[in-house]
Amino acid sequence: MDAAVGSERREGVGDGLSRYPAFAAYVEQMEGAAGSGRAGEPLRGPQAGGGAAVGGVARGRRVREAVAHWMRVLLGHTEADEVRRGRAVPEPVEALRLAPRRLQGALLAGGVAVTGLWAVQVRPSARLDALFATGAHLTGLLAGYGVLVMLFLMARVPAVEHGVGADRLARWHAWGGRWVLGLCVGHTLLALCGYAVHRGTDLLTAGGELLGYPAIAAATVGTGLLIAVGATSTRAVRRRVPHETWRALHLLTYAAAALAFAHQLAGPEIAGSAVAVWVWTLLHTLVAALLVWYRLVVPVRQALRHALRVVEVRREGPEVVSVFVAGAGLDELRAEPGQFFRWRFLQRRLWHTALPFSLSAPVREDTLRITVKAAGNHTRRMRRLRPGTRVLATGPFGALTAHRRTRRKVLLLAGGVGITPMRALFETLPGGPGDLTLLYRAGSAAQLVLREELEEIAASRQAALHYLLGPSDAAFDPLAPQALRNLVPDLAEHDVYLCGPPGMAEAATVALVRAGVPEEHIHGENFVF
């Protein structure tokens, strides 16, 4: 290491590297290797179907250059220069991230508080109509709170997206949506039965009378809208409905939430207490403000500030293209390798839909790159994007970034076009010889995307790269636990970043756990459209 960094200002460097414990250990290892004339052992490198030696032992100048390079990556070029000059370096502002467990705890606490609001107002009674009414009140309150939670999870709040991960939020949203629908239906049936018993009439007559109340009629319409949204989200229907139609129907959720809010303000649990009315209104106002800000205001502001335009569309393989988008001040976005944006291209037959695509390379010279495989009409049309096309990009989103790393060694496991975030991480994750391994699963060599880039990165970083080729129904499974251990003997000591088609990702996760990798060290984000 350069003496100015390695000895004269070791404290400054140490403070900067303390935020990256895995890489700090690597720097120490490299310093020791430089002193002894060794910097690692030869590693297997890129070759289709397996790995061959990428020669050499890094020595002297190469060690210093490698450490200097990663100093610039971690601290930024300006900060590294300041360290060399002996000046104080301000701490970089890191993206705020809300841990999944903390968010779960907060949401659960909110549910407990809502249940408490119901409990303090319960009037014990053995009458049948009172029992029905009590159950209706509880399910109604929980359903209203659940709708708020579902909207909050999809508000695209950066701290939530970066900490929890967009795919996990989507799963929570889908799981929670089923519970909300169940609570809404339960509330409706309990209220109907309670009113019928109280009035001494049948259910049809009771239902007709209840619909005469405006607040109840509004709630009935809102429940119907939620049921319609839920029905189109089931797997059987979802496969047959175009993505654009599905997204348009999902917008009905906002109308349903507004109708439910009007109904709740008229209900006895909320209307009976000025404090409850104030708190319930504040919660709805806060969630509405987050939705408007992050789903409307921020995208428009980013579009005006960065003025993104397509500058090139490059063919990468069969049905695969890379789209290069340039703009102004893209460093302000603080996009990290592994993250994605939601892209809307303002060109005929494309402008009406925004889809998420991961960055397939680090941000360079105010240029973003995504690599897209034709999987439907929308992605097929992207091959005909014209240079100069305006782009609206919202983000960055996603938690598949370096901050999830907890171990020195990292395995990147990609399937198909899932290589795109893995390629960006492969280039940028801090690590020395032997620390990084990339396994790329594809049906054949012709389906490999960005192959030349991957092999250049593997060679320059002395990282291992293996192509796992063959049909998914072949007799030999390259993702079987023993096959993975053969390729990566110390697999259990790795963090694993995983991205690929859902079936491949699920099978790989099971195999990794059986091979000894703790589930908490397997990090992935997957989407289906």
Short mmCIF file of C-alpha atoms in Angstrom, two decimals:
data_model
loop_
_atom_site.label_atom_id
_atom_site.label_comp_id
_atom_site.label_asym_id
_atom_site.label_seq_id
_atom_site.Cartn_x
_atom_site.Cartn_y
_atom_site.Cartn_z
CA MET A 1 0.00 0.00 0.00
CA ASP A 2 1.13 3.54 -0.68
CA ALA A 3 3.12 4.75 2.34
CA ALA A 4 1.10 7.97 2.50
CA VAL A 5 -2.00 5.86 3.01
CA GLY A 6 -0.54 2.79 4.65
CA SER A 7 1.55 4.35 7.40
CA GLU A 8 1.36 8.15 7.55
CA ARG A 9 -2.46 8.25 7.66
CA ARG A 10 -3.49 4.77 8.73
CA GLU A 11 -5.98 6.14 11.25
CA GLY A 12 -7.90 8.07 8.61
CA VAL A 13 -8.08 5.04 6.34
CA GLY A 14 -9.03 2.78 9.21
CA ASP A 15 -11.92 5.04 10.15
CA GLY A 16 -13.15 5.00 6.56
CA LEU A 17 -12.81 1.23 6.19
CA SER A 18 -14.39 0.45 9.55
CA ARG A 19 -17.77 0.71 7.83
CA TYR A 20 -16.73 -2.22 5.60
CA PRO A 21 -15.37 -4.89 7.99
CA ALA A 22 -15.04 -7.57 5.32
CA PHE A 23 -12.97 -5.32 3.11
CA ALA A 24 -10.94 -3.99 6.04
CA ALA A 25 -9.82 -7.58 6.68
CA TYR A 26 -8.91 -7.87 3.01
CA VAL A 27 -6.75 -4.72 3.17
CA GLU A 28 -4.87 -6.14 6.13
CA GLN A 29 -4.40 -9.41 4.29
CA MET A 30 -3.07 -7.57 1.25
CA GLU A 31 -0.68 -5.50 3.36
CA GLY A 32 0.73 -8.66 4.89
CA ALA A 33 1.00 -10.29 1.48
CA ALA A 34 2.77 -7.25 0.06
CA GLY A 35 5.34 -7.42 2.83
CA SER A 36 6.06 -11.08 2.19
CA GLY A 37 5.90 -10.85 -1.59
CA ARG A 38 2.65 -12.90 -1.82
CA ALA A 39 -0.85 -11.68 -2.56
CA GLY A 40 -2.90 -14.79 -3.02
CA GLU A 41 -3.05 -18.01 -4.97
CA PRO A 42 -4.07 -18.71 -8.53
CA LEU A 43 -7.84 -19.10 -8.93
CA ARG A 44 -9.99 -20.82 -11.46
CA GLY A 45 -11.43 -18.40 -13.97
CA PRO A 46 -13.89 -18.17 -16.81
CA GLN A 47 -14.46 -21.05 -19.14
CA ALA A 48 -17.76 -22.42 -20.39
CA GLY A 49 -18.98 -25.31 -18.34
CA GLY A 50 -16.45 -25.04 -15.57
CA GLY A 51 -13.35 -23.09 -14.61
CA ALA A 52 -9.76 -22.95 -15.72
CA ALA A 53 -6.75 -21.22 -14.23
CA VAL A 54 -6.59 -17.47 -14.60
CA GLY A 55 -2.88 -17.26 -14.00
CA GLY A 56 -0.69 -15.64 -11.68
CA VAL A 57 0.22 -14.35 -8.31
CA ALA A 58 -0.32 -10.64 -7.75
CA ARG A 59 2.78 -8.93 -6.37
CA GLY A 60 4.16 -5.55 -5.46
CA ARG A 61 2.71 -2.94 -7.81
CA ARG A 62 -0.45 -4.96 -8.54
CA VAL A 63 -1.22 -5.23 -4.82
CA ARG A 64 -0.81 -1.49 -4.36
CA GLU A 65 -2.94 -0.76 -7.41
CA ALA A 66 -5.68 -3.13 -6.26
CA VAL A 67 -5.86 -1.61 -2.79
CA ALA A 68 -5.77 1.91 -4.21
CA HIS A 69 -8.57 1.02 -6.61
CA TRP A 70 -10.81 -0.29 -3.85
CA MET A 71 -9.95 2.71 -1.69
CA ARG A 72 -11.40 4.86 -4.46
CA VAL A 73 -14.45 2.61 -4.76
CA LEU A 74 -15.23 2.67 -1.05
CA LEU A 75 -14.24 6.21 -0.12
CA GLY A 76 -14.74 7.92 -3.44
CA HIS A 77 -11.84 9.40 -5.43
CA THR A 78 -12.01 12.77 -3.69
CA GLU A 79 -12.06 11.26 -0.22
CA ALA A 80 -9.11 8.99 -0.98
CA ASP A 81 -7.13 12.02 -2.12
CA GLU A 82 -8.05 13.85 1.07
CA VAL A 83 -6.83 10.91 3.15
CA ARG A 84 -3.51 11.00 1.33
CA ARG A 85 -3.17 14.69 2.07
CA GLY A 86 -3.85 14.05 5.73
CA ARG A 87 -7.08 16.01 5.84
CA ALA A 88 -10.20 15.03 7.75
CA VAL A 89 -12.75 13.22 5.64
CA PRO A 90 -16.46 13.72 6.39
CA GLU A 91 -18.48 10.60 6.88
CA PRO A 92 -20.39 9.71 3.70
CA VAL A 93 -24.15 9.96 3.97
CA GLU A 94 -25.49 6.42 3.68
CA ALA A 95 -28.97 5.61 2.50
CA LEU A 96 -31.42 5.24 5.36
CA ARG A 97 -32.61 1.64 5.61
CA LEU A 98 -35.40 0.23 7.77
CA ALA A 99 -34.66 -3.34 8.80
CA PRO A 100 -37.41 -5.90 8.03
CA ARG A 101 -37.79 -6.96 11.66
CA ARG A 102 -38.21 -3.38 12.82
CA LEU A 103 -40.87 -2.74 10.23
CA GLN A 104 -42.66 -5.95 11.17
CA GLY A 105 -42.50 -4.95 14.83
CA ALA A 106 -43.91 -1.50 14.12
CA LEU A 107 -46.76 -2.89 12.00
CA LEU A 108 -47.58 -5.50 14.65
CA ALA A 109 -47.59 -2.81 17.34
CA GLY A 110 -50.06 -0.84 15.24
CA GLY A 111 -52.32 -3.89 15.02
CA VAL A 112 -52.15 -4.33 18.80
CA ALA A 113 -53.03 -0.65 19.29
CA VAL A 114 -56.05 -1.00 17.00
CA THR A 115 -57.17 -4.08 18.93
CA GLY A 116 -56.72 -2.10 22.15
CA LEU A 117 -58.97 0.67 20.78
CA TRP A 118 -61.65 -1.98 20.25
CA ALA A 119 -61.08 -3.62 23.65
CA VAL A 120 -61.56 -0.45 25.72
CA GLN A 121 -64.94 0.13 24.11
CA VAL A 122 -66.31 -3.42 24.42
CA ARG A 123 -69.46 -3.72 26.47
CA PRO A 124 -69.70 -7.38 27.61
CA SER A 125 -73.03 -8.95 26.71
CA ALA A 126 -74.33 -12.46 26.13
CA ARG A 127 -76.96 -11.30 23.63
CA LEU A 128 -76.48 -12.83 20.19
CA ASP A 129 -76.83 -9.54 18.31
CA ALA A 130 -74.26 -7.91 20.62
CA LEU A 131 -71.79 -10.74 20.05
CA PHE A 132 -72.17 -10.37 16.27
CA ALA A 133 -71.76 -6.60 16.56
CA THR A 134 -68.63 -6.92 18.71
CA GLY A 135 -67.00 -9.25 16.18
CA ALA A 136 -68.00 -6.92 13.34
CA HIS A 137 -66.41 -3.94 15.09
CA LEU A 138 -63.09 -5.74 15.63
CA THR A 139 -62.83 -7.14 12.10
CA GLY A 140 -63.80 -3.75 10.67
CA LEU A 141 -61.10 -1.89 12.58
CA LEU A 142 -58.44 -4.46 11.67
CA ALA A 143 -59.51 -4.43 8.02
CA GLY A 144 -59.23 -0.64 7.91
CA TYR A 145 -55.78 -0.77 9.48
CA GLY A 146 -54.80 -3.55 7.08
CA VAL A 147 -55.74 -1.43 4.06
CA LEU A 148 -53.51 1.35 5.40
CA VAL A 149 -50.62 -1.10 5.82
CA MET A 150 -51.05 -2.45 2.28
CA LEU A 151 -50.91 1.06 0.84
CA PHE A 152 -47.90 1.98 2.95
CA LEU A 153 -45.96 -1.08 1.81
CA MET A 154 -46.47 -0.03 -1.82
CA ALA A 155 -45.76 3.69 -1.27
CA ARG A 156 -42.13 3.23 -2.44
CA VAL A 157 -40.66 4.92 0.62
CA PRO A 158 -36.86 4.72 0.02
CA ALA A 159 -35.92 3.71 3.58
CA VAL A 160 -38.41 0.83 3.40
CA GLU A 161 -37.51 -0.23 -0.14
CA HIS A 162 -33.75 -0.15 0.54
CA GLY A 163 -33.98 -1.93 3.87
CA VAL A 164 -36.68 -4.53 3.30
CA GLY A 165 -36.41 -5.07 -0.45
CA ALA A 166 -39.08 -4.59 -3.07
CA ASP A 167 -39.74 -8.30 -3.64
CA ARG A 168 -40.23 -8.98 0.07
CA LEU A 169 -42.56 -5.98 0.29
CA ALA A 170 -44.53 -7.37 -2.65
CA ARG A 171 -44.85 -10.75 -0.90
CA TRP A 172 -45.97 -9.08 2.32
CA HIS A 173 -48.45 -7.01 0.33
CA ALA A 174 -49.88 -10.10 -1.37
CA TRP A 175 -50.06 -12.08 1.88
CA GLY A 176 -51.56 -9.16 3.77
CA GLY A 177 -54.06 -8.51 1.00
CA ARG A 178 -55.59 -11.95 1.50
CA TRP A 179 -55.99 -11.26 5.22
CA VAL A 180 -57.55 -7.86 4.55
CA LEU A 181 -60.07 -9.40 2.15
CA GLY A 182 -60.91 -12.06 4.72
CA LEU A 183 -61.43 -9.41 7.41
CA CYS A 184 -63.60 -7.31 5.09
CA VAL A 185 -65.82 -10.27 4.22
CA GLY A 186 -65.95 -11.33 7.88
CA HIS A 187 -66.90 -7.80 8.94
CA THR A 188 -69.69 -7.67 6.36
CA LEU A 189 -71.17 -11.03 7.35
CA LEU A 190 -70.95 -10.37 11.10
CA ALA A 191 -72.54 -6.92 10.74
CA LEU A 192 -75.30 -8.34 8.53
CA CYS A 193 -76.06 -11.20 10.95
CA GLY A 194 -75.99 -8.88 13.96
CA TYR A 195 -78.42 -6.43 12.35
CA ALA A 196 -80.74 -9.24 11.23
CA VAL A 197 -80.87 -10.72 14.76
CA HIS A 198 -81.37 -7.28 16.28
CA ARG A 199 -84.24 -6.47 13.92
CA GLY A 200 -85.69 -9.97 14.00
CA THR A 201 -85.67 -10.26 10.21
CA ASP A 202 -84.03 -12.32 7.47
CA LEU A 203 -80.62 -11.58 5.94
CA LEU A 204 -81.93 -10.24 2.61
CA THR A 205 -84.25 -7.77 4.28
CA ALA A 206 -81.51 -6.74 6.71
CA GLY A 207 -79.09 -6.23 3.84
CA GLY A 208 -81.54 -4.01 1.98
CA GLU A 209 -82.12 -1.88 5.06
CA LEU A 210 -78.38 -1.51 5.75
CA LEU A 211 -77.69 -0.31 2.21
CA GLY A 212 -79.99 2.61 2.95
CA TYR A 213 -77.25 4.08 5.15
CA PRO A 214 -74.78 6.07 2.95
CA ALA A 215 -71.67 5.09 4.96
CA ILE A 216 -72.58 1.41 4.77
CA ALA A 217 -73.33 1.65 1.04
CA ALA A 218 -69.89 3.26 0.54
CA ALA A 219 -68.23 0.47 2.51
CA THR A 220 -70.07 -2.16 0.43
CA VAL A 221 -68.80 -0.63 -2.80
CA GLY A 222 -65.27 -0.43 -1.34
CA THR A 223 -65.39 -4.09 -0.35
CA GLY A 224 -66.55 -5.04 -3.84
CA LEU A 225 -63.63 -3.15 -5.37
CA LEU A 226 -61.14 -4.92 -3.08
CA ILE A 227 -62.62 -8.29 -4.00
CA ALA A 228 -62.25 -7.43 -7.70
CA VAL A 229 -58.60 -6.47 -7.18
CA GLY A 230 -57.94 -9.62 -5.19
CA ALA A 231 -59.61 -11.83 -7.81
CA THR A 232 -57.39 -10.46 -10.60
CA SER A 233 -54.31 -11.09 -8.45
CA THR A 234 -54.87 -14.82 -8.08
CA ARG A 235 -52.38 -16.92 -10.02
CA ALA A 236 -54.97 -18.46 -12.32
CA VAL A 237 -56.28 -15.05 -13.41
CA ARG A 238 -53.00 -13.17 -13.20
CA ARG A 239 -51.39 -15.31 -15.91
CA ARG A 240 -54.19 -14.44 -18.34
CA VAL A 241 -54.47 -10.71 -17.64
CA PRO A 242 -52.06 -8.28 -19.36
CA HIS A 243 -49.79 -6.47 -16.93
CA GLU A 244 -51.19 -3.08 -17.96
CA THR A 245 -54.76 -4.23 -17.21
CA TRP A 246 -53.72 -5.69 -13.87
CA ARG A 247 -52.01 -2.43 -12.83
CA ALA A 248 -55.04 -0.37 -13.89
CA LEU A 249 -57.36 -2.56 -11.82
CA HIS A 250 -55.02 -2.24 -8.84
CA LEU A 251 -55.61 1.52 -8.87
CA LEU A 252 -59.12 0.72 -7.63
CA THR A 253 -57.52 0.02 -4.26
CA TYR A 254 -57.21 3.78 -3.69
CA ALA A 255 -60.93 4.27 -4.29
CA ALA A 256 -61.72 1.36 -1.97
CA ALA A 257 -59.53 2.85 0.77
CA ALA A 258 -61.24 6.23 0.47
CA LEU A 259 -64.70 4.66 0.70
CA ALA A 260 -63.64 2.55 3.68
CA PHE A 261 -62.29 5.65 5.44
CA ALA A 262 -65.61 7.42 5.06
CA HIS A 263 -67.38 4.39 6.53
CA GLN A 264 -64.97 4.11 9.48
CA LEU A 265 -65.43 7.75 10.52
CA ALA A 266 -69.14 7.01 10.91
CA GLY A 267 -68.56 3.82 12.93
CA PRO A 268 -68.97 3.76 16.72
CA GLU A 269 -65.34 2.83 17.49
CA ILE A 270 -63.94 5.91 15.71
CA ALA A 271 -66.80 8.40 15.85
CA GLY A 272 -67.28 7.82 19.59
CA SER A 273 -63.94 9.40 20.50
CA ALA A 274 -62.46 12.71 19.33
CA VAL A 275 -58.95 11.32 19.90
CA ALA A 276 -59.71 8.23 17.80
CA VAL A 277 -61.07 10.40 14.97
CA TRP A 278 -57.96 12.58 15.10
CA VAL A 279 -55.50 9.65 15.15
CA TRP A 280 -57.33 7.71 12.42
CA THR A 281 -57.47 10.79 10.19
CA LEU A 282 -53.79 11.53 10.82
CA LEU A 283 -52.79 7.99 9.84
CA HIS A 284 -54.76 8.14 6.60
CA THR A 285 -53.39 11.60 5.81
CA LEU A 286 -49.80 10.44 6.42
CA VAL A 287 -50.14 7.39 4.15
CA ALA A 288 -51.85 9.48 1.46
CA ALA A 289 -49.03 12.06 1.65
CA LEU A 290 -46.39 9.32 1.27
CA LEU A 291 -48.19 7.90 -1.75
CA VAL A 292 -48.52 11.28 -3.45
CA TRP A 293 -44.94 12.28 -2.66
CA TYR A 294 -43.08 9.14 -3.63
CA ARG A 295 -45.31 7.89 -6.44
CA LEU A 296 -46.12 11.24 -8.09
CA VAL A 297 -44.01 14.18 -6.93
CA VAL A 298 -40.61 12.46 -6.74
CA PRO A 299 -40.84 10.85 -10.22
CA VAL A 300 -41.82 14.18 -11.81
CA ARG A 301 -39.07 16.00 -9.94
CA GLN A 302 -36.49 13.42 -11.01
CA ALA A 303 -37.65 13.65 -14.61
CA LEU A 304 -37.24 17.41 -14.64
CA ARG A 305 -33.93 17.36 -12.79
CA HIS A 306 -32.12 14.58 -14.66
CA ALA A 307 -33.68 14.83 -18.15
CA LEU A 308 -33.08 11.18 -18.99
CA ARG A 309 -32.90 10.13 -22.64
CA VAL A 310 -32.06 6.92 -24.49
CA VAL A 311 -28.63 7.24 -26.12
CA GLU A 312 -28.07 3.70 -27.41
CA VAL A 313 -29.76 0.32 -27.76
CA ARG A 314 -27.22 -2.49 -28.12
CA ARG A 315 -28.00 -6.11 -29.02
CA GLU A 316 -26.49 -8.49 -26.46
CA GLY A 317 -27.87 -11.80 -27.68
CA PRO A 318 -31.02 -13.56 -28.87
CA GLU A 319 -33.97 -11.49 -27.65
CA VAL A 320 -31.70 -9.46 -25.30
CA VAL A 321 -30.70 -5.79 -25.59
CA SER A 322 -28.91 -3.28 -23.39
CA VAL A 323 -30.47 0.18 -23.19
CA PHE A 324 -28.15 3.08 -22.31
CA VAL A 325 -29.84 6.09 -20.73
CA ALA A 326 -27.97 9.35 -20.13
CA GLY A 327 -28.93 12.34 -18.01
CA ALA A 328 -27.64 15.11 -15.78
CA GLY A 329 -26.48 14.77 -12.17
CA LEU A 330 -27.13 11.04 -11.89
CA ASP A 331 -24.74 10.78 -8.94
CA GLU A 332 -27.47 12.49 -6.89
CA LEU A 333 -29.60 9.35 -7.28
CA ARG A 334 -27.02 7.39 -5.26
CA ALA A 335 -27.88 4.24 -7.19
CA GLU A 336 -26.06 1.16 -5.92
CA PRO A 337 -25.10 -1.96 -7.91
CA GLY A 338 -27.83 -4.54 -7.42
CA GLN A 339 -30.65 -1.98 -7.36
CA PHE A 340 -33.32 -1.31 -9.97
CA PHE A 341 -35.44 1.53 -11.29
CA ARG A 342 -38.99 1.54 -12.60
CA TRP A 343 -38.65 2.66 -16.22
CA ARG A 344 -41.21 4.40 -18.41
CA PHE A 345 -40.12 5.12 -21.98
CA LEU A 346 -42.07 7.97 -23.57
CA GLN A 347 -42.47 6.35 -26.95
CA ARG A 348 -45.60 5.10 -28.70
CA ARG A 349 -46.93 1.82 -27.24
CA LEU A 350 -44.46 2.02 -24.35
CA TRP A 351 -45.29 5.20 -22.43
CA HIS A 352 -48.30 3.81 -20.53
CA THR A 353 -46.37 1.15 -18.56
CA ALA A 354 -43.47 1.37 -16.09
CA LEU A 355 -41.57 -1.84 -15.37
CA PRO A 356 -38.66 -2.58 -13.01
CA PHE A 357 -35.27 -3.39 -14.54
CA SER A 358 -32.02 -3.73 -12.62
CA LEU A 359 -28.91 -1.77 -13.49
CA SER A 360 -26.58 -4.10 -15.38
CA ALA A 361 -23.53 -1.89 -14.80
CA PRO A 362 -22.45 0.75 -12.28
CA VAL A 363 -23.40 4.35 -13.05
CA ARG A 364 -20.69 5.84 -15.25
CA GLU A 365 -20.37 9.34 -16.66
CA ASP A 366 -24.03 10.13 -16.01
CA THR A 367 -25.14 7.01 -17.90
CA LEU A 368 -27.35 4.19 -16.67
CA ARG A 369 -27.55 0.81 -18.35
CA ILE A 370 -30.22 -1.86 -18.18
CA THR A 371 -30.23 -5.20 -19.99
CA VAL A 372 -33.63 -6.54 -20.98
CA LYS A 373 -34.82 -9.88 -22.34
CA ALA A 374 -37.92 -9.96 -24.52
CA ALA A 375 -40.52 -11.70 -22.36
CA GLY A 376 -43.69 -10.00 -23.57
CA ASN A 377 -45.02 -7.33 -25.88
CA HIS A 378 -43.63 -4.45 -23.83
CA THR A 379 -40.08 -5.78 -23.52
CA ARG A 380 -40.12 -6.81 -27.20
CA ARG A 381 -40.93 -3.26 -28.25
CA MET A 382 -37.98 -1.96 -26.25
CA ARG A 383 -35.67 -3.35 -28.94
CA ARG A 384 -37.02 -0.59 -31.21
CA LEU A 385 -36.38 2.29 -28.82
CA ARG A 386 -35.02 5.31 -30.67
CA PRO A 387 -32.06 7.37 -29.40
CA GLY A 388 -33.38 10.59 -27.94
CA THR A 389 -36.50 9.00 -26.43
CA ARG A 390 -37.37 10.65 -23.11
CA VAL A 391 -37.34 8.38 -20.08
CA LEU A 392 -39.05 8.59 -16.71
CA ALA A 393 -37.16 6.49 -14.16
CA THR A 394 -38.25 6.18 -10.54
CA GLY A 395 -35.80 4.88 -7.99
CA PRO A 396 -33.43 3.47 -7.09
CA PHE A 397 -35.16 0.60 -5.29
CA GLY A 398 -34.13 -2.77 -3.94
CA ALA A 399 -31.99 -4.17 -1.14
CA LEU A 400 -29.81 -6.58 -3.13
CA THR A 401 -26.75 -4.43 -2.46
CA ALA A 402 -23.36 -4.60 -0.76
CA HIS A 403 -24.86 -3.55 2.58
CA ARG A 404 -26.34 -7.05 3.01
CA ARG A 405 -22.89 -8.59 2.98
CA THR A 406 -21.74 -10.10 6.26
CA ARG A 407 -18.89 -12.37 5.17
CA ARG A 408 -15.59 -11.92 3.37
CA LYS A 409 -16.41 -14.48 0.68
CA VAL A 410 -19.36 -14.00 -1.65
CA LEU A 411 -21.07 -16.30 -4.14
CA LEU A 412 -23.14 -14.64 -6.86
CA LEU A 413 -25.67 -17.07 -8.34
CA ALA A 414 -27.59 -15.96 -11.43
CA GLY A 415 -30.07 -17.59 -13.76
CA GLY A 416 -31.02 -16.29 -17.21
CA VAL A 417 -31.41 -12.52 -17.41
CA GLY A 418 -31.04 -12.45 -13.61
CA ILE A 419 -27.38 -11.96 -14.44
CA THR A 420 -27.98 -8.20 -14.80
CA PRO A 421 -27.72 -7.15 -11.11
CA MET A 422 -25.13 -9.88 -10.52
CA ARG A 423 -22.90 -8.44 -13.25
CA ALA A 424 -22.91 -5.02 -11.54
CA LEU A 425 -22.16 -6.60 -8.15
CA PHE A 426 -19.45 -8.82 -9.68
CA GLU A 427 -17.58 -5.71 -10.76
CA THR A 428 -18.03 -3.61 -7.65
CA LEU A 429 -18.25 -5.80 -4.53
CA PRO A 430 -15.04 -5.27 -2.53
CA GLY A 431 -12.85 -8.34 -2.38
CA GLY A 432 -9.52 -9.84 -3.24
CA PRO A 433 -8.42 -12.98 -5.09
CA GLY A 434 -10.57 -15.88 -3.97
CA ASP A 435 -13.29 -13.77 -2.36
CA LEU A 436 -15.78 -13.67 -5.24
CA THR A 437 -17.36 -16.48 -7.24
CA LEU A 438 -20.04 -16.14 -9.92
CA LEU A 439 -22.15 -19.10 -11.04
CA TYR A 440 -24.25 -18.39 -14.14
CA ARG A 441 -27.04 -20.86 -15.00
CA ALA A 442 -28.30 -20.93 -18.60
CA GLY A 443 -29.83 -23.42 -21.00
CA SER A 444 -26.96 -23.18 -23.47
CA ALA A 445 -23.89 -21.09 -24.28
CA ALA A 446 -25.95 -19.09 -26.79
CA GLN A 447 -28.18 -17.89 -23.95
CA LEU A 448 -25.34 -16.40 -21.92
CA VAL A 449 -25.67 -12.62 -21.64
CA LEU A 450 -22.77 -10.15 -21.19
CA ARG A 451 -20.32 -13.05 -21.40
CA GLU A 452 -17.30 -11.05 -22.55
CA GLU A 453 -17.77 -8.49 -19.79
CA LEU A 454 -18.05 -11.19 -17.15
CA GLU A 455 -14.86 -12.88 -18.31
CA GLU A 456 -12.96 -9.58 -18.35
CA ILE A 457 -14.10 -8.82 -14.81
CA ALA A 458 -13.19 -12.32 -13.62
CA ALA A 459 -9.73 -12.08 -15.14
CA SER A 460 -8.98 -8.58 -13.83
CA ARG A 461 -10.21 -9.40 -10.31
CA GLN A 462 -8.92 -12.97 -10.18
CA ALA A 463 -12.45 -14.07 -9.36
CA ALA A 464 -13.98 -17.44 -10.20
CA LEU A 465 -16.59 -17.66 -12.94
CA HIS A 466 -18.47 -20.85 -13.86
CA TYR A 467 -21.16 -21.36 -16.48
CA LEU A 468 -23.73 -23.99 -15.53
CA LEU A 469 -25.16 -25.00 -18.89
CA GLY A 470 -27.88 -27.44 -19.86
CA PRO A 471 -31.67 -27.80 -19.94
CA SER A 472 -33.53 -27.61 -16.65
CA ASP A 473 -34.88 -31.15 -17.07
CA ALA A 474 -31.47 -32.74 -17.67
CA ALA A 475 -30.41 -35.77 -15.62
CA PHE A 476 -27.54 -33.83 -14.02
CA ASP A 477 -28.59 -30.86 -11.89
CA PRO A 478 -25.74 -28.32 -11.60
CA LEU A 479 -27.58 -26.66 -8.71
CA ALA A 480 -27.73 -29.82 -6.59
CA PRO A 481 -26.09 -29.43 -3.14
CA GLN A 482 -23.12 -31.67 -3.94
CA ALA A 483 -22.59 -30.02 -7.33
CA LEU A 484 -22.48 -26.62 -5.66
CA ARG A 485 -20.01 -27.87 -3.02
CA ASN A 486 -17.80 -29.29 -5.77
CA LEU A 487 -17.63 -25.89 -7.47
CA VAL A 488 -17.32 -23.92 -4.21
CA PRO A 489 -15.70 -26.20 -1.60
CA ASP A 490 -16.08 -23.69 1.27
CA LEU A 491 -19.64 -22.78 0.24
CA ALA A 492 -20.94 -22.62 3.81
CA GLU A 493 -18.56 -19.73 4.52
CA HIS A 494 -20.06 -17.54 1.79
CA ASP A 495 -22.76 -14.92 1.59
CA VAL A 496 -24.90 -15.79 -1.43
CA TYR A 497 -26.57 -13.26 -3.72
CA LEU A 498 -29.25 -14.91 -5.84
CA CYS A 499 -31.26 -13.67 -8.81
CA GLY A 500 -33.09 -15.70 -11.43
CA PRO A 501 -36.48 -17.07 -12.51
CA PRO A 502 -38.73 -18.00 -9.56
CA GLY A 503 -38.44 -21.77 -10.09
CA MET A 504 -34.68 -21.65 -10.36
CA ALA A 505 -34.39 -19.31 -7.36
CA GLU A 506 -36.55 -21.56 -5.16
CA ALA A 507 -34.64 -24.69 -6.15
CA ALA A 508 -31.29 -22.96 -5.63
CA THR A 509 -32.32 -21.71 -2.18
CA VAL A 510 -33.28 -25.22 -1.08
CA ALA A 511 -30.00 -26.63 -2.46
CA LEU A 512 -27.91 -23.92 -0.78
CA VAL A 513 -29.51 -24.58 2.61
CA ARG A 514 -28.92 -28.32 2.20
CA ALA A 515 -25.32 -27.56 1.24
CA GLY A 516 -24.79 -25.81 4.57
CA VAL A 517 -25.46 -22.12 3.82
CA PRO A 518 -27.60 -20.54 6.57
CA GLU A 519 -30.79 -19.09 5.11
CA GLU A 520 -30.02 -15.66 6.57
CA HIS A 521 -26.90 -15.53 4.38
CA ILE A 522 -28.90 -16.05 1.16
CA HIS A 523 -29.95 -12.71 -0.32
CA GLY A 524 -32.23 -12.42 -3.33
CA GLU A 525 -34.85 -10.37 -5.11
CA ASN A 526 -37.15 -11.87 -7.74
CA PHE A 527 -40.10 -10.52 -9.69
CA VAL A 528 -42.73 -12.08 -11.93
CA PHE A 529 -44.80 -10.13 -14.49
#
